[in-house]
CSV table of C-alpha atoms (C1' of nucleotides) in Angstrom, one decimal:
chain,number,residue,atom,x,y,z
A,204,UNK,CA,-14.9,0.2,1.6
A,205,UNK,CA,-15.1,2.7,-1.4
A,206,UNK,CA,-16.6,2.5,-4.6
A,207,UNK,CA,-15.0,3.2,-7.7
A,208,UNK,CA,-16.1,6.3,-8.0
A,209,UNK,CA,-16.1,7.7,-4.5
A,210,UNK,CA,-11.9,6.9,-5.3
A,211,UNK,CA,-12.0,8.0,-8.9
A,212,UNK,CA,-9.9,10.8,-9.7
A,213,UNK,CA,-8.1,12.1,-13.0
A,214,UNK,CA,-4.7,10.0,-12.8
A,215,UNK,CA,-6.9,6.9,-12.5
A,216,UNK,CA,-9.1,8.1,-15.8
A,217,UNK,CA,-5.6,8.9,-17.6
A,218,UNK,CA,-4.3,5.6,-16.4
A,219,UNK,CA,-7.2,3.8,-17.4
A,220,UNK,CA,-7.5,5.4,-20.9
A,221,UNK,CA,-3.7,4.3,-21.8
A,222,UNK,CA,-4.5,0.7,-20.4
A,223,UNK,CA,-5.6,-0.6,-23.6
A,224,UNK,CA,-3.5,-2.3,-26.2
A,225,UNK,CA,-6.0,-0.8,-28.8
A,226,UNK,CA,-5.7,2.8,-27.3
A,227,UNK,CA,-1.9,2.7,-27.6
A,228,UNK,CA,-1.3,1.5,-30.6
A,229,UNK,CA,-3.9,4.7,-31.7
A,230,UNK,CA,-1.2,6.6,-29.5
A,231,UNK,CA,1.6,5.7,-31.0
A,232,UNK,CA,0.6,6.4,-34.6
A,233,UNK,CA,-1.0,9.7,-33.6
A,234,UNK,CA,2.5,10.2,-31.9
A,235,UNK,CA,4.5,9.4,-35.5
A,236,UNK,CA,2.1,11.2,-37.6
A,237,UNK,CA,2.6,14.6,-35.5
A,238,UNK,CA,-0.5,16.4,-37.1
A,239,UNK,CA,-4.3,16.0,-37.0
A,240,UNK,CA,-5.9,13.2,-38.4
A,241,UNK,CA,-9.5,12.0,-39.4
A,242,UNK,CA,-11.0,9.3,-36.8
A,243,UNK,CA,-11.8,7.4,-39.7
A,244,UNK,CA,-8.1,7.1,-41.2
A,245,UNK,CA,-6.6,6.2,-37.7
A,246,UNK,CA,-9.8,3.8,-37.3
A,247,UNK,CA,-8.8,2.3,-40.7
A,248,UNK,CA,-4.7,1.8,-40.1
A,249,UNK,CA,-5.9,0.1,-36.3
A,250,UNK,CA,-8.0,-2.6,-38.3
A,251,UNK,CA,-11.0,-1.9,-35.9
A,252,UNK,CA,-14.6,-1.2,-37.0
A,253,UNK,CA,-16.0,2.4,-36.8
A,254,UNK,CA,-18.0,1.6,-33.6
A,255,UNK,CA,-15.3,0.2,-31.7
A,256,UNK,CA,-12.9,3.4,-33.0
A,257,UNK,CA,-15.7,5.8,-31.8
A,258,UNK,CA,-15.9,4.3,-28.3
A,259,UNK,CA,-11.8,4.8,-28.0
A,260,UNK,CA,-11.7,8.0,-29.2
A,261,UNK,CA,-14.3,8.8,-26.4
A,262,UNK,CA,-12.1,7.4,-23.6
A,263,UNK,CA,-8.6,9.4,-25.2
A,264,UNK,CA,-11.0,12.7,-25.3
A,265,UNK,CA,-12.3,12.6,-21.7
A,266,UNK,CA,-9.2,11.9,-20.5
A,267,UNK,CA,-7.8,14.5,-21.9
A,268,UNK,CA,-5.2,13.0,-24.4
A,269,UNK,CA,-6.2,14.3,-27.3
A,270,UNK,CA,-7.7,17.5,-29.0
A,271,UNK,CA,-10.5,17.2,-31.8
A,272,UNK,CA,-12.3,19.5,-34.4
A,273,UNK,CA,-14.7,18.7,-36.7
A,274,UNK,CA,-14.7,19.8,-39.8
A,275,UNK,CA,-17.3,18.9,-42.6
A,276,UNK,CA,-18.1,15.2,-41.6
A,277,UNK,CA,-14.9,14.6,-40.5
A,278,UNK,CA,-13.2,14.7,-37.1
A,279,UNK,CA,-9.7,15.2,-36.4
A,280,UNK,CA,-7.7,14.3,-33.6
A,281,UNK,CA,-4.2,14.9,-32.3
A,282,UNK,CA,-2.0,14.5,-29.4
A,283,UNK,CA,-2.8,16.7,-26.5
A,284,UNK,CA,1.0,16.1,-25.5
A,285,UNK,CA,1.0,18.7,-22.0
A,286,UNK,CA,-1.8,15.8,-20.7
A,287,UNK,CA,1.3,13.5,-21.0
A,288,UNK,CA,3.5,15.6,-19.9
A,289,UNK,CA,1.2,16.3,-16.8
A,290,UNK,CA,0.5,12.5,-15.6
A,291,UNK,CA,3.5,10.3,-17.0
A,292,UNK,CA,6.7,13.0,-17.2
A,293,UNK,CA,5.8,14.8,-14.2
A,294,UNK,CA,4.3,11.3,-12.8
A,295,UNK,CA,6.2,12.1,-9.1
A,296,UNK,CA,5.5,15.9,-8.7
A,297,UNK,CA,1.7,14.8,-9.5
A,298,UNK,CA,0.5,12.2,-7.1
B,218,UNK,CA,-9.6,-8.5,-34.7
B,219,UNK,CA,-6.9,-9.3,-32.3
B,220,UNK,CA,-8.0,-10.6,-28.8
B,221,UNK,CA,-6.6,-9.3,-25.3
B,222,UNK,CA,-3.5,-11.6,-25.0
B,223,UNK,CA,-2.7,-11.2,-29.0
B,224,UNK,CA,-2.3,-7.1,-28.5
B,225,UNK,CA,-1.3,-7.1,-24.9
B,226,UNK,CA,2.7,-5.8,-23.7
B,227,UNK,CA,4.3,-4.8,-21.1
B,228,UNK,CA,2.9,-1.1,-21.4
B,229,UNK,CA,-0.5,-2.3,-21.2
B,230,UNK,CA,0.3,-4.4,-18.4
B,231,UNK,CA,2.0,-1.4,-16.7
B,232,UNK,CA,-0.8,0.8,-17.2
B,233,UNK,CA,-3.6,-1.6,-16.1
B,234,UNK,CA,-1.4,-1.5,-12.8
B,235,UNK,CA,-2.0,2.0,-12.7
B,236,UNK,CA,-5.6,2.2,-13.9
B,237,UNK,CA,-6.8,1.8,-9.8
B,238,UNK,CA,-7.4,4.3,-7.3
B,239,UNK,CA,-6.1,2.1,-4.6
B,240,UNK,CA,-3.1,0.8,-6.2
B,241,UNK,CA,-2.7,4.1,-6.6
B,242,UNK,CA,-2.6,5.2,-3.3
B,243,UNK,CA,-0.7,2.6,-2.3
B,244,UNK,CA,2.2,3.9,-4.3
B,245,UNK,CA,1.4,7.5,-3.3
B,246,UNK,CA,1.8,5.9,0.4
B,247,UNK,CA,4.9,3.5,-0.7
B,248,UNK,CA,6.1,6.8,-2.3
B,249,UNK,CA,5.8,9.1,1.0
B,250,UNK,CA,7.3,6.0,2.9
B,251,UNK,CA,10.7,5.4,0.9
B,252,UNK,CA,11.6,2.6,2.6
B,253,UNK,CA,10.1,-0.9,2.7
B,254,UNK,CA,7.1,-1.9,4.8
B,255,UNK,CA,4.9,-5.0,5.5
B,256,UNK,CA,1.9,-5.6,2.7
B,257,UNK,CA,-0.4,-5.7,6.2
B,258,UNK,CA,0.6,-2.3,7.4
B,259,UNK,CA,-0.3,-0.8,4.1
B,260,UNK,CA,-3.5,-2.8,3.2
B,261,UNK,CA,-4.5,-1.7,6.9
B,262,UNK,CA,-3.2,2.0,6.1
B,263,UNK,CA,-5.6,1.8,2.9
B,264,UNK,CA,-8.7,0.4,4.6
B,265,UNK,CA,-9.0,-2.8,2.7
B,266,UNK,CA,-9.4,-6.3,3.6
B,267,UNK,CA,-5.9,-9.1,3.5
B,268,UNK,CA,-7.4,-10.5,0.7
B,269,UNK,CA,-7.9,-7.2,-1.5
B,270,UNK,CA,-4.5,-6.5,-0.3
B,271,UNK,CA,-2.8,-9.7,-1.7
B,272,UNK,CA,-4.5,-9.3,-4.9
B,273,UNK,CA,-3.3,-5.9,-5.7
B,274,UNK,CA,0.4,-6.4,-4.2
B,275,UNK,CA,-0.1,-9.0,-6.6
B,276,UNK,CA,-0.8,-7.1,-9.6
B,277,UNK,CA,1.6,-4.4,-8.7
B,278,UNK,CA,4.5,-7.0,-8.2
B,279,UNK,CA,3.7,-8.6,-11.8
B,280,UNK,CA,3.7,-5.6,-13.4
B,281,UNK,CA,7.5,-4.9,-11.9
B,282,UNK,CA,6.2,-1.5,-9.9
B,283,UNK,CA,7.1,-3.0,-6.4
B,284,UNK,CA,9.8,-5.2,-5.3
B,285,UNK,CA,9.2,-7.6,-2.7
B,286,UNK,CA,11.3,-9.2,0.1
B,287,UNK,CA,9.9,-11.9,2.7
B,288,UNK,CA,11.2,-11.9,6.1
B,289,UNK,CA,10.2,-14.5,8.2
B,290,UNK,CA,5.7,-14.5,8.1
B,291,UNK,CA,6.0,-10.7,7.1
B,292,UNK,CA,6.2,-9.8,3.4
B,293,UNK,CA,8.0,-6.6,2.6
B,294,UNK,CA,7.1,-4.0,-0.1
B,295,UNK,CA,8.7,-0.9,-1.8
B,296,UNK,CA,8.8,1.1,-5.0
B,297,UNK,CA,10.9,-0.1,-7.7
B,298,UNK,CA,11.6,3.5,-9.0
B,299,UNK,CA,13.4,2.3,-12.2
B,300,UNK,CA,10.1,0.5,-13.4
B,301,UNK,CA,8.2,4.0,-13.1
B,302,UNK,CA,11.1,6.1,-15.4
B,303,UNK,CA,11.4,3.6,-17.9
B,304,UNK,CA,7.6,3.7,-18.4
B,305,UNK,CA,5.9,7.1,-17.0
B,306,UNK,CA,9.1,9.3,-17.3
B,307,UNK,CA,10.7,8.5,-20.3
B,308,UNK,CA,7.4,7.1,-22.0
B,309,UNK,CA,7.9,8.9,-25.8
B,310,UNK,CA,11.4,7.1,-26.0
B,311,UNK,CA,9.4,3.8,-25.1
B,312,UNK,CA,6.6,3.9,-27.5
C,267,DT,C1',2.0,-28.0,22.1
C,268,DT,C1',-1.5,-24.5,21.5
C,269,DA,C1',-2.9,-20.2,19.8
C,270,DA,C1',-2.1,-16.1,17.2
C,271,DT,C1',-0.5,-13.6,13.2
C,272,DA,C1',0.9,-12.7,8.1
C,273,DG,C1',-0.2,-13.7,3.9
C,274,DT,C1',-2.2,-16.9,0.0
C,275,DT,C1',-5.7,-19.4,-2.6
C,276,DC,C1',-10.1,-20.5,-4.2
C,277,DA,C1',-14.7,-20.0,-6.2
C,278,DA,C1',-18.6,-17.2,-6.5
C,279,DA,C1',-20.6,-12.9,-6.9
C,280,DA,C1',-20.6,-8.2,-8.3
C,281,DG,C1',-19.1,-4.7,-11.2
C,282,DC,C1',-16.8,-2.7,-15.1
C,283,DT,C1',-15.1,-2.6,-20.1
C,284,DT,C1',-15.2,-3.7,-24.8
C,285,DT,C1',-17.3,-5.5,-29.1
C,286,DT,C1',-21.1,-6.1,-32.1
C,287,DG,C1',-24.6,-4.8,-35.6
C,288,DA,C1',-28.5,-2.0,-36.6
C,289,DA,C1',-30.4,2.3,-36.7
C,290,DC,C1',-29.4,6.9,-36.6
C,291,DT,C1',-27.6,12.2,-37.7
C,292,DA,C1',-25.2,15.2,-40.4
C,293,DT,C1',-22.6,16.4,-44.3
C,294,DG,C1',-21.0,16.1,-49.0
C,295,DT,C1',-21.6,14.7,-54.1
C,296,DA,C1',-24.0,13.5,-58.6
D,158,DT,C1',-33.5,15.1,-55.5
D,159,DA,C1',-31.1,10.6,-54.2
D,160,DC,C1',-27.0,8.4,-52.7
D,161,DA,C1',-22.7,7.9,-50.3
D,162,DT,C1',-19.6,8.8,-46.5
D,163,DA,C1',-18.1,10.1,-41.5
D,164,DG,C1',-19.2,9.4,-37.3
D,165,DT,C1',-22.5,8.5,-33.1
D,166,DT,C1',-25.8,6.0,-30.3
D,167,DC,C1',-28.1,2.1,-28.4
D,168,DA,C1',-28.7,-2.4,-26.2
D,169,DA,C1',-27.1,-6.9,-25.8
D,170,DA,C1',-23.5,-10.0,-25.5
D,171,DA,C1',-18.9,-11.3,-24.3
D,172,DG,C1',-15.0,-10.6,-21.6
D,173,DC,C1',-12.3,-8.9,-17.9
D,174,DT,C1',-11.4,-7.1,-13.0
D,175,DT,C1',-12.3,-6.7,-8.2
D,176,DT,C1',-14.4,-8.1,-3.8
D,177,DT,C1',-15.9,-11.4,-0.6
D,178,DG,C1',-15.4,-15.0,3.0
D,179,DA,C1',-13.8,-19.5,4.1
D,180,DA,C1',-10.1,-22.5,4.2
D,181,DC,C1',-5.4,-22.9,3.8
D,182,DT,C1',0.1,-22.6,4.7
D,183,DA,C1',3.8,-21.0,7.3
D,184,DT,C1',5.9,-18.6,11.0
D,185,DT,C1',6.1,-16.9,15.7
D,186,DA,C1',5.0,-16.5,20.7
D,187,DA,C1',3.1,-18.3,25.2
DNA sequence: TTAATAGTTCAAAAGCTTTTGAACTATGTA
DNA sequence: TACATAGTTCAAAAGCTTTTGAACTATTAA
């Protein structure tokens, strides 16, 4: 049989990256806010620590969920809403 | 910090569903199908063992993504569409 | 009966994910 | 200059998921 990542393929990264209780709470306040955001701020309002926020921004940036840009020290992040769009609204037409 | 079970919901649980390359293509194939069919003849369709197959029926039954009906030794599987709009499709209204 | 088939359960092993704290880079401020 | 702040990286530990084969239940067929 396969290993994961002779199977692996986008949906499954997507699918993985909202699998997290952590991830979609981050999500859903990104979602309310509606504009970019520092890391730290987001990190802050989640009550995790800065390593544990870094790690989870990784996974929503490779998977494609949100955009970033850094400016000065700080990096902001913000929906990437036509990757949800893509994998959840168009789920059907996708797989 | 909150642990696993403390943070964990139905998304989550729907997503972790998703998070797999075979559960996956077990839906793409269940998808394709439209119309119920015997947990053997997909596990064998998908190239994995009884027991991998029981475990992930498992997971995707729990998770409310299949709906399951047992007919004499044979164990019958098939989408449960309303499951996939109420997360995937309308997944903003949800948050 | 006996044997075959569909699926489940169990515990162990293998594999993957997440958290942690310390050390680090880079930038901004006094 | 020195110090503070935003974020990253690393390796180890902790925790969770998936696969495996053997043993099991229940049903069907010869």
């Amino acid at each position: 049989m396969l290993n994961q990542s002779q199977r692996s393929n986008a949906s499954v990264q997507i699918f993985k990256a909202l699998a997290d209780p952590i991830r979609l709470a981050i999500i859903q306040h990104l979602n309310q806010l509606d504009h970019k955001v520092a890391c730290g701020e987001v990190g802050r309002a989640m009550h995790i620590s800065k390593t544990s926020g870094s790690y989870h921004f990784k996974i929503l940036q490779e998977a494609g969920l949100i955009s970033v840009n850094k400016v000065g020290r700080e990096k902001y992040v913000q929906l990437d809403r036509s990757t949800f769009d893509h994998y959840l609204i168009h789920f059907w037409q996708n797989l």
